JSON list of C-alpha atoms in Angstrom, two decimals:
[
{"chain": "A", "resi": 27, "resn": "UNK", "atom": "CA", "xyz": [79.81, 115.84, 125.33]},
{"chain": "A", "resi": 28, "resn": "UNK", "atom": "CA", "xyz": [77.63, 116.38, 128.21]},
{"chain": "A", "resi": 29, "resn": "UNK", "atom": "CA", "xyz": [75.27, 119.28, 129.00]},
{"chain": "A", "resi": 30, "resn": "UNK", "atom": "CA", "xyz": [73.62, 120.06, 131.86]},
{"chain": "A", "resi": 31, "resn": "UNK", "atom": "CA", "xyz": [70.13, 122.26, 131.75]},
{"chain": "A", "resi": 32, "resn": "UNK", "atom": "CA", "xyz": [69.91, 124.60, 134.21]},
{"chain": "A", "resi": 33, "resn": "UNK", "atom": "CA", "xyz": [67.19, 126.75, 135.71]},
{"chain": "A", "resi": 34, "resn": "UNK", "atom": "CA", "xyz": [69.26, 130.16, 134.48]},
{"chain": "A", "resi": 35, "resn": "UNK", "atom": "CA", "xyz": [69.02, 130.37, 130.83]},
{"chain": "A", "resi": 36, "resn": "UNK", "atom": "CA", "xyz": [72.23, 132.55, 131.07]},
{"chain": "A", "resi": 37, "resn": "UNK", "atom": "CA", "xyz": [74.51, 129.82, 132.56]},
{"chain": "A", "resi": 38, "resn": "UNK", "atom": "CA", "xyz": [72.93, 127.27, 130.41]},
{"chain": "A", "resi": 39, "resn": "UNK", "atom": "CA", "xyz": [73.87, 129.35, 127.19]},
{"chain": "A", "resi": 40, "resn": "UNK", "atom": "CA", "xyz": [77.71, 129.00, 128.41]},
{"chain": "A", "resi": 41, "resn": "UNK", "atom": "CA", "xyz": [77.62, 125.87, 129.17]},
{"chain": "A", "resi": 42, "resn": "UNK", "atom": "CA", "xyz": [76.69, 124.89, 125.83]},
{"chain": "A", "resi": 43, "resn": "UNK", "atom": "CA", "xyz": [79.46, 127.47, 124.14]},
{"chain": "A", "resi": 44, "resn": "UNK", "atom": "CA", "xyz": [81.75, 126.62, 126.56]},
{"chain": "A", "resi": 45, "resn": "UNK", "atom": "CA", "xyz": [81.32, 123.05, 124.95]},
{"chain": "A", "resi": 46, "resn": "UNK", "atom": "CA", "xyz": [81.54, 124.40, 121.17]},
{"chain": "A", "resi": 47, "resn": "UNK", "atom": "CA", "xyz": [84.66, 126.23, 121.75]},
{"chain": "A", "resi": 48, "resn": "UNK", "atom": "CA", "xyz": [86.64, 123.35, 123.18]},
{"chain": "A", "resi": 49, "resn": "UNK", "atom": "CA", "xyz": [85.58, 120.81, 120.11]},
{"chain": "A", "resi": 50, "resn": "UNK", "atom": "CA", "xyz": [86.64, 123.71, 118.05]},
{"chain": "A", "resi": 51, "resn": "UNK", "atom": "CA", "xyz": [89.93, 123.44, 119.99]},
{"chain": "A", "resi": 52, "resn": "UNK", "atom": "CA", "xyz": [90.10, 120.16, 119.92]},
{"chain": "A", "resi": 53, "resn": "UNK", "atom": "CA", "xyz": [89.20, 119.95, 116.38]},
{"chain": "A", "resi": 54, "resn": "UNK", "atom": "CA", "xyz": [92.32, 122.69, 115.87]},
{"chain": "A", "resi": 55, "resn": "UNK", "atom": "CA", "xyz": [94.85, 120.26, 117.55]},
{"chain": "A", "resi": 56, "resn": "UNK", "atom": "CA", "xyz": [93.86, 117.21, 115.20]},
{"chain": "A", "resi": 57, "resn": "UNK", "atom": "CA", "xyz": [94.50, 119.51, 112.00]},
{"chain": "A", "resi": 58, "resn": "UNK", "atom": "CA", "xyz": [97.09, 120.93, 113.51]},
{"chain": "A", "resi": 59, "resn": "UNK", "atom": "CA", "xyz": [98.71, 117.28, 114.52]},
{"chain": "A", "resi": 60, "resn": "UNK", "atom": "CA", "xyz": [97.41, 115.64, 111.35]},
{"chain": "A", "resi": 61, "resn": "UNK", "atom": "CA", "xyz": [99.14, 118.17, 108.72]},
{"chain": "A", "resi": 62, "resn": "UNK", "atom": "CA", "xyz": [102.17, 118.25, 110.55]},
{"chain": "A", "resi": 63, "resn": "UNK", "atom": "CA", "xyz": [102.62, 114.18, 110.96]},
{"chain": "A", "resi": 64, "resn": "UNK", "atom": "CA", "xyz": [102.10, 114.28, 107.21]},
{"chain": "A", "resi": 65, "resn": "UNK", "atom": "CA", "xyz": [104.43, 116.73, 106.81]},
{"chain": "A", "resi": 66, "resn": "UNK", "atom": "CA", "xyz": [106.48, 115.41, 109.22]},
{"chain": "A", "resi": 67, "resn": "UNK", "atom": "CA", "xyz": [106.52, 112.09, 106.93]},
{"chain": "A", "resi": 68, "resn": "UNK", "atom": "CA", "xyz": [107.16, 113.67, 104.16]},
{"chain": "A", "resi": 69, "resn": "UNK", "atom": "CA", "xyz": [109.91, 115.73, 104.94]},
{"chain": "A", "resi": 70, "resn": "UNK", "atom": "CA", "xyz": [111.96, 112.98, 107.13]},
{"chain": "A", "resi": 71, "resn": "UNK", "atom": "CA", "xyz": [111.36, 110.72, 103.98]},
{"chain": "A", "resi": 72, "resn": "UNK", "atom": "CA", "xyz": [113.07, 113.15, 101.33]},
{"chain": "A", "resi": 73, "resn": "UNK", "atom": "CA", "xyz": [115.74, 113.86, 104.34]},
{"chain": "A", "resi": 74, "resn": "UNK", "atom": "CA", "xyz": [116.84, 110.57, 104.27]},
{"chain": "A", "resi": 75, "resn": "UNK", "atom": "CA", "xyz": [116.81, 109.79, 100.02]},
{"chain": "A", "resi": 76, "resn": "UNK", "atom": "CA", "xyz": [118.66, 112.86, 100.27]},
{"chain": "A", "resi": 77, "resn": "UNK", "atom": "CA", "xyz": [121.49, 112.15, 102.71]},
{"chain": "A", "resi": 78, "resn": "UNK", "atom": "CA", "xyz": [121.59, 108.26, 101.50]},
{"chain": "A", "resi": 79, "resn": "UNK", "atom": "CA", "xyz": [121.77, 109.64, 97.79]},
{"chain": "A", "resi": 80, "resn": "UNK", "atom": "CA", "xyz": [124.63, 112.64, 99.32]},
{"chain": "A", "resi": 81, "resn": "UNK", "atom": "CA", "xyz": [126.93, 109.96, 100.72]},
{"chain": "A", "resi": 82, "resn": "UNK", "atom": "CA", "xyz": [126.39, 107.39, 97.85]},
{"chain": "A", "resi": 83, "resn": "UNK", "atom": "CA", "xyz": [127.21, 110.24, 95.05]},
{"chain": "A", "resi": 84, "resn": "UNK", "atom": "CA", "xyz": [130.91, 110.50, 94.18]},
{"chain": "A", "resi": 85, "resn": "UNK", "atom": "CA", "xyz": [129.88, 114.24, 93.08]},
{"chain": "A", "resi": 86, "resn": "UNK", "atom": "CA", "xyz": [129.20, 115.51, 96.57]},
{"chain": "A", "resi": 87, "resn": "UNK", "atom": "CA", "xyz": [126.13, 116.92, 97.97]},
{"chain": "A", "resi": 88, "resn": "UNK", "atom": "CA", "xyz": [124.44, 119.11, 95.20]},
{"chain": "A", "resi": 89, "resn": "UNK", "atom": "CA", "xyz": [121.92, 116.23, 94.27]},
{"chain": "A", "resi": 90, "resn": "UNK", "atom": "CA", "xyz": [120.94, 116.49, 97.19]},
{"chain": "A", "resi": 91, "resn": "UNK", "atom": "CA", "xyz": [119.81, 119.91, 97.69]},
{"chain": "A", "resi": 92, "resn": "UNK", "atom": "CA", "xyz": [117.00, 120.02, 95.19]},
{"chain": "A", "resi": 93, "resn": "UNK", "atom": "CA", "xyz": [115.58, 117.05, 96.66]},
{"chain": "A", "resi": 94, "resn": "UNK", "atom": "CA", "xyz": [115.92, 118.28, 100.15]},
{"chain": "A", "resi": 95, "resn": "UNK", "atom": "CA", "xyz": [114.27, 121.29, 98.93]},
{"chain": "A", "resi": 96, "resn": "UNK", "atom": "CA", "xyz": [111.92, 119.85, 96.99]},
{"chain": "A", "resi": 97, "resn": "UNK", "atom": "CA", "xyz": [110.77, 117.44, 99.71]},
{"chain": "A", "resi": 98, "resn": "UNK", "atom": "CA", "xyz": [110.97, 120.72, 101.98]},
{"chain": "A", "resi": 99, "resn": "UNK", "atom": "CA", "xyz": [108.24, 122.32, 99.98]},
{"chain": "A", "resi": 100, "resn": "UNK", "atom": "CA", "xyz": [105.76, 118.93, 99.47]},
{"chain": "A", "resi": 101, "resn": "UNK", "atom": "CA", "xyz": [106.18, 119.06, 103.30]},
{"chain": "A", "resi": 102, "resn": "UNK", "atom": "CA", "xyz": [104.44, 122.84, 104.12]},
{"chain": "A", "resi": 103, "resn": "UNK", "atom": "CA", "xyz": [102.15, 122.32, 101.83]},
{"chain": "A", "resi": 104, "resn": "UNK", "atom": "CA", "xyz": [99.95, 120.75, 104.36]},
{"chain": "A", "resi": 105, "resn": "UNK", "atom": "CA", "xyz": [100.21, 123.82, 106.27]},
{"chain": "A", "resi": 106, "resn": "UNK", "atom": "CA", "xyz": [98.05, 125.33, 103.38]},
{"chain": "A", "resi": 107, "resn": "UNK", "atom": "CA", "xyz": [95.69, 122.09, 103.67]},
{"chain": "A", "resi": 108, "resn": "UNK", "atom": "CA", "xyz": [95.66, 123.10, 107.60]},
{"chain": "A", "resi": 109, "resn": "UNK", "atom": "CA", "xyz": [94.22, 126.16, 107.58]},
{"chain": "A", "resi": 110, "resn": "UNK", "atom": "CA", "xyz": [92.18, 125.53, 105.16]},
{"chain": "A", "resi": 111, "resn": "UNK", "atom": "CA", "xyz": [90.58, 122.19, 106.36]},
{"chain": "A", "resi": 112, "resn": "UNK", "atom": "CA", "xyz": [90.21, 124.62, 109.71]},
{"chain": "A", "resi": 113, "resn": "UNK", "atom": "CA", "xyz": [88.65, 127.67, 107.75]},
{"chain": "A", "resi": 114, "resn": "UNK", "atom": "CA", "xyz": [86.05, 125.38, 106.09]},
{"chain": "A", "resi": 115, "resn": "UNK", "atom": "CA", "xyz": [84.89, 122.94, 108.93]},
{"chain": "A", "resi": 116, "resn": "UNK", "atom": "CA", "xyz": [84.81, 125.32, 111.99]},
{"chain": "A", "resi": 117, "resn": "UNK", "atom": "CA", "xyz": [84.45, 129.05, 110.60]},
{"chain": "A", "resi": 118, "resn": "UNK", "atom": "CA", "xyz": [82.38, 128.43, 107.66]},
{"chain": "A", "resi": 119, "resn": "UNK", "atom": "CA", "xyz": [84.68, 129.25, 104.77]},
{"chain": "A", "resi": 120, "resn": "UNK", "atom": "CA", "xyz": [86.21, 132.31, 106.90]},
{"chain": "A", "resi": 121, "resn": "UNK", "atom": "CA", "xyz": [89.08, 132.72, 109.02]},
{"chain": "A", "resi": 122, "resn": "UNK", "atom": "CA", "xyz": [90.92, 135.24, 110.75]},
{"chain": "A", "resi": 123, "resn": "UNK", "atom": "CA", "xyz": [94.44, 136.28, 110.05]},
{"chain": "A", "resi": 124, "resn": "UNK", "atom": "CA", "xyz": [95.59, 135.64, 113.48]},
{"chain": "A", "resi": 125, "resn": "UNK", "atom": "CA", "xyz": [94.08, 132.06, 113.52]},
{"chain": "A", "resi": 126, "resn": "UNK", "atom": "CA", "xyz": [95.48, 131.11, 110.28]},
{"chain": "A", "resi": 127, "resn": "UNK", "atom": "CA", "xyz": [99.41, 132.21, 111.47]},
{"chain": "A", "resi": 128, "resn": "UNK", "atom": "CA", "xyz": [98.26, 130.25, 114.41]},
{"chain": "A", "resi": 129, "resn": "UNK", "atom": "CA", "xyz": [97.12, 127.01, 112.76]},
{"chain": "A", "resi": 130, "resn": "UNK", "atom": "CA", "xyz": [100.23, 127.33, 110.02]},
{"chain": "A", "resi": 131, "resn": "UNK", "atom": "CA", "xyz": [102.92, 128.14, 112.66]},
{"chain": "A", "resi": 132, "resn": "UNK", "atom": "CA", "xyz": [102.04, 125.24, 114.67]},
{"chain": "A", "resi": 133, "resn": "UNK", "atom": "CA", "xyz": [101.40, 123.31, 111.30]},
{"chain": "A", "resi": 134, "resn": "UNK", "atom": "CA", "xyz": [105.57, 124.54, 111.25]},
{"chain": "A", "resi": 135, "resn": "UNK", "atom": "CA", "xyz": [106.35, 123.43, 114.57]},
{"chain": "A", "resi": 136, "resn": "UNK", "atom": "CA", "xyz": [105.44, 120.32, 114.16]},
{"chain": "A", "resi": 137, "resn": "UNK", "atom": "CA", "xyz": [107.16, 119.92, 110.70]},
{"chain": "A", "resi": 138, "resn": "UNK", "atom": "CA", "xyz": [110.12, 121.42, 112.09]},
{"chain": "A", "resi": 139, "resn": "UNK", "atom": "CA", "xyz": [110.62, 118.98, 115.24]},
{"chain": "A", "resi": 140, "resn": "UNK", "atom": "CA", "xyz": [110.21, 116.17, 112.82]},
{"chain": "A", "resi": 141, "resn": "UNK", "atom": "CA", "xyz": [113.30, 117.40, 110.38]},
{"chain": "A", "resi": 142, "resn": "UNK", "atom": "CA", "xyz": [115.25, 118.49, 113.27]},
{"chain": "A", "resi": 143, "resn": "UNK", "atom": "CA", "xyz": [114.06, 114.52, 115.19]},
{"chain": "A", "resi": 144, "resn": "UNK", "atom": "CA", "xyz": [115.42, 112.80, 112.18]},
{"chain": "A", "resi": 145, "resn": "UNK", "atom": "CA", "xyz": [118.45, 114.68, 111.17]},
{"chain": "A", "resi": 146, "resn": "UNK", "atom": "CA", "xyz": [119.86, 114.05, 114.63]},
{"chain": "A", "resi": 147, "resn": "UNK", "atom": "CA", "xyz": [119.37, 110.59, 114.15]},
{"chain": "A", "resi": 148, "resn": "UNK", "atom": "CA", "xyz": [120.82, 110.32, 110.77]},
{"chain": "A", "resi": 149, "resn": "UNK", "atom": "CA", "xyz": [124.02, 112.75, 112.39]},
{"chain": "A", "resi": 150, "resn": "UNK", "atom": "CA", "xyz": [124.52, 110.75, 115.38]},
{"chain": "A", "resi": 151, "resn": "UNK", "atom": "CA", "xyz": [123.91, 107.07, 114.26]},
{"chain": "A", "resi": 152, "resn": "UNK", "atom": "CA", "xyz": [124.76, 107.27, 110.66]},
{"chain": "A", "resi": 153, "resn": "UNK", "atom": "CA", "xyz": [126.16, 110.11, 109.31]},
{"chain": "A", "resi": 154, "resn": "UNK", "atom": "CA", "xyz": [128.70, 111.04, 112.29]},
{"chain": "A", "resi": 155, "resn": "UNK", "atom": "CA", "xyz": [131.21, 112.68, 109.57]},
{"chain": "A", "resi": 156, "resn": "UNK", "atom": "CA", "xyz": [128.75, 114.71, 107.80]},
{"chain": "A", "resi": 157, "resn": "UNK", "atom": "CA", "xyz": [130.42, 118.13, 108.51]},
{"chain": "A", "resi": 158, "resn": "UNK", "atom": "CA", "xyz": [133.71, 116.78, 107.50]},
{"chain": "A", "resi": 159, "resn": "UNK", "atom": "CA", "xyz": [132.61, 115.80, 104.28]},
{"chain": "A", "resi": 160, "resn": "UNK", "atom": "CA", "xyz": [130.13, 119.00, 103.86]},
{"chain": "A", "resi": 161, "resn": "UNK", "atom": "CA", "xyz": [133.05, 120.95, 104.57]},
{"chain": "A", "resi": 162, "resn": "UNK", "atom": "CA", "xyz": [134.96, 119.22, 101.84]},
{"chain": "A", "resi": 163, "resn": "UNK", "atom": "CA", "xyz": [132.26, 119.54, 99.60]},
{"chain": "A", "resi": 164, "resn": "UNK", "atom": "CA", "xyz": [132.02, 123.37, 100.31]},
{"chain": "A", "resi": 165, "resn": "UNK", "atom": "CA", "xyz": [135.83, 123.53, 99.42]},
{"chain": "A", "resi": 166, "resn": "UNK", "atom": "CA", "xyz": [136.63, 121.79, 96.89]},
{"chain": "A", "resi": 167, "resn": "UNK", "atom": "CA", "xyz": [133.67, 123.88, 95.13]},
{"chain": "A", "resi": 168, "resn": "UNK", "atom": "CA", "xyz": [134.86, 127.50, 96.38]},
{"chain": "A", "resi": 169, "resn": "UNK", "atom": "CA", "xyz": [136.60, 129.72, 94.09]},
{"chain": "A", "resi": 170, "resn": "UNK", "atom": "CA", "xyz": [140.51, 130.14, 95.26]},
{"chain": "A", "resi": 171, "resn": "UNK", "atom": "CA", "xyz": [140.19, 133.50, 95.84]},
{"chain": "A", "resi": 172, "resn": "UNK", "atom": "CA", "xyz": [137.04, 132.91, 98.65]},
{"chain": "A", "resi": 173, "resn": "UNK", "atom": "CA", "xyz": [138.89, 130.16, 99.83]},
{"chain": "A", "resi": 174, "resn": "UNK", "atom": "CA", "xyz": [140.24, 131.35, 102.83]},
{"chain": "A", "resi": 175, "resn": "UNK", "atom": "CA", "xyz": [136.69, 132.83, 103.58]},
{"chain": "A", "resi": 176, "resn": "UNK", "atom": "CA", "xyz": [134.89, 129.57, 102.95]},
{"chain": "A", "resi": 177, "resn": "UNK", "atom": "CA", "xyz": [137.81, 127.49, 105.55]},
{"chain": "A", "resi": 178, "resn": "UNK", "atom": "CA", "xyz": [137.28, 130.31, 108.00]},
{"chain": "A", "resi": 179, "resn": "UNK", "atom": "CA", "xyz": [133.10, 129.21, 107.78]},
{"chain": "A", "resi": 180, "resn": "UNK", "atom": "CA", "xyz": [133.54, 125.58, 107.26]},
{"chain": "A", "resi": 181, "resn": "UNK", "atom": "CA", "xyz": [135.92, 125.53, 110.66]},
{"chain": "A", "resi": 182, "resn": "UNK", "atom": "CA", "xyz": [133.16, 127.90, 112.64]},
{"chain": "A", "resi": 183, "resn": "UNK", "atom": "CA", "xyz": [130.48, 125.35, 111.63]},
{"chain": "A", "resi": 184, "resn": "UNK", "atom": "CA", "xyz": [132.88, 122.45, 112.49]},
{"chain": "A", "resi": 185, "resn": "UNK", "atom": "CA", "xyz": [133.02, 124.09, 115.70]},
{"chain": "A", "resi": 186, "resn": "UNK", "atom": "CA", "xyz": [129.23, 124.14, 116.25]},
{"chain": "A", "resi": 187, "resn": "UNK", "atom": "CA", "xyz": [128.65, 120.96, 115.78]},
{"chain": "A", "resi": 188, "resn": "UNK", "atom": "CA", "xyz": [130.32, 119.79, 118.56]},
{"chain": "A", "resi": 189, "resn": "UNK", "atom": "CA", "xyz": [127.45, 121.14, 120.32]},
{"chain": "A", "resi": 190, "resn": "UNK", "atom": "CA", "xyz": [124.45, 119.05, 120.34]},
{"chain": "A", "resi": 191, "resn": "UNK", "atom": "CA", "xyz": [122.67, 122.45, 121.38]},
{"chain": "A", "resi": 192, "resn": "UNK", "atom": "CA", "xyz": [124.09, 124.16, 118.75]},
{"chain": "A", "resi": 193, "resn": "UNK", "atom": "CA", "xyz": [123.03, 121.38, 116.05]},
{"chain": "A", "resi": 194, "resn": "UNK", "atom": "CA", "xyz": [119.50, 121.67, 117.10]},
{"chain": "A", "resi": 195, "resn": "UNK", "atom": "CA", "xyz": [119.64, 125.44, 116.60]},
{"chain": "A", "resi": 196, "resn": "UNK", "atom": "CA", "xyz": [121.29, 125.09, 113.39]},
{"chain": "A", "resi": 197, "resn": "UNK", "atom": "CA", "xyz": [118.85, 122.64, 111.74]},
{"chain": "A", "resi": 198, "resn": "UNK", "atom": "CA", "xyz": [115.90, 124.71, 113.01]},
{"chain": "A", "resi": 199, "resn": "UNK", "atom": "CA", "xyz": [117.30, 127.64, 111.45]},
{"chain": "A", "resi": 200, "resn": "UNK", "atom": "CA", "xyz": [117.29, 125.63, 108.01]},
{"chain": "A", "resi": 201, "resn": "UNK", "atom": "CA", "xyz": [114.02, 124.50, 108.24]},
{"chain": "A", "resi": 202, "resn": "UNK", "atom": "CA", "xyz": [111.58, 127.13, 110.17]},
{"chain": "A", "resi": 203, "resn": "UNK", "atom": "CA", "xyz": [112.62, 130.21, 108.12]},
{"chain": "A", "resi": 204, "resn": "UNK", "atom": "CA", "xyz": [110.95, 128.64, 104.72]},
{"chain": "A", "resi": 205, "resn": "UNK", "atom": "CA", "xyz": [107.84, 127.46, 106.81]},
{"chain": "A", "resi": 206, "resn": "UNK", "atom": "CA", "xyz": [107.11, 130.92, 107.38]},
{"chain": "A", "resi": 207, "resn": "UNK", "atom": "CA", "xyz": [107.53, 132.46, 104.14]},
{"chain": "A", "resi": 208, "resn": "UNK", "atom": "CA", "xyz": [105.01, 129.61, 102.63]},
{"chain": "A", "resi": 209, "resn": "UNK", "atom": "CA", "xyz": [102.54, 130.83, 105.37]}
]
């Protein structure tokens, strides 16, 4: 960090908080990158026990949702760990609630991009059948009188993934939404 001193004590004063504010960005970025990589980790990591436990399971995919969920959870709660590490090392203990849905939505982002990252590698290069065998899953566990209901859903999503685009949205909208209700 360099300063320069110069003859007006005016410019010299920003100058020197033009320097604070961007460590305190810079500072924001690493927490911000840091809790989400960890995150990130932890979430791809219980993604794929999850899906190798899903397709190794005669009984279909319930196993898999608590651990999915589970490993969800673990993930954002280094969004917490975010905002706090940022509250304590640059506001002194306080923090604004703008800045903290700031830090923890990018803390989500981040998450997010990882889950969504892995789970189209896992579709494309592993899994390829998943949303046959979710939607046999799905039906063979519907009550008959919801059945035609259930089909009717299982053959929209079926449609959807046929779209890369529409994957992407689809695995956001999984993932995001509990991010920021832990905020």
């Amino acid at each position: 960090m360099a300063f320069f001193y110069l003859k007006n004590e005016n410019n010299f004063t920003k100058i020197i908080l033009l320097n604070l504010k961007t460590n305190q960005t810079n500072f924001m970025k690493n927490i911000i990158l840091k809790n989400g990589l960890i995150g990130g980790f932890v979430i791809a990591s219980s993604m794929i026990i999850g899906t190798y436990l899903c397709y190794n399971n005669p009984k279909g995919f319930e196993s898999s949702y608590a651990i999915g969920f589970g490993g969800m959870l673990l993930a954002f709660i280094f969004i917490y760990i975010g905002i706090e590490k940022y509250k304590n090392k640059i506001n002194n203990g306080k923090i604004s609630f703008i800045k903290a849905l700031q830090v923890g939505s990018l803390i989500t982002l981040v998450i997010s991009t990882i889950y969504v990252g892995v789970w189209l590698i896992e579709y494309y290069f592993f899994f390829p059948d998943f949303i046959e065998k979710y939607a046999q899953s799905v039906l063979s566990h519907t009550k008959p009188s919801d059945l035609a209901d259930a089909t009717a859903k299982m053959d929209s999503y079926k449609e959807m993934y046929k779209n890369p685009v529409m994957i992407i949205l689809l695995t956001f909208m999984e993932i995001v939404p509990m991010g920021f209700r832990l905020l």
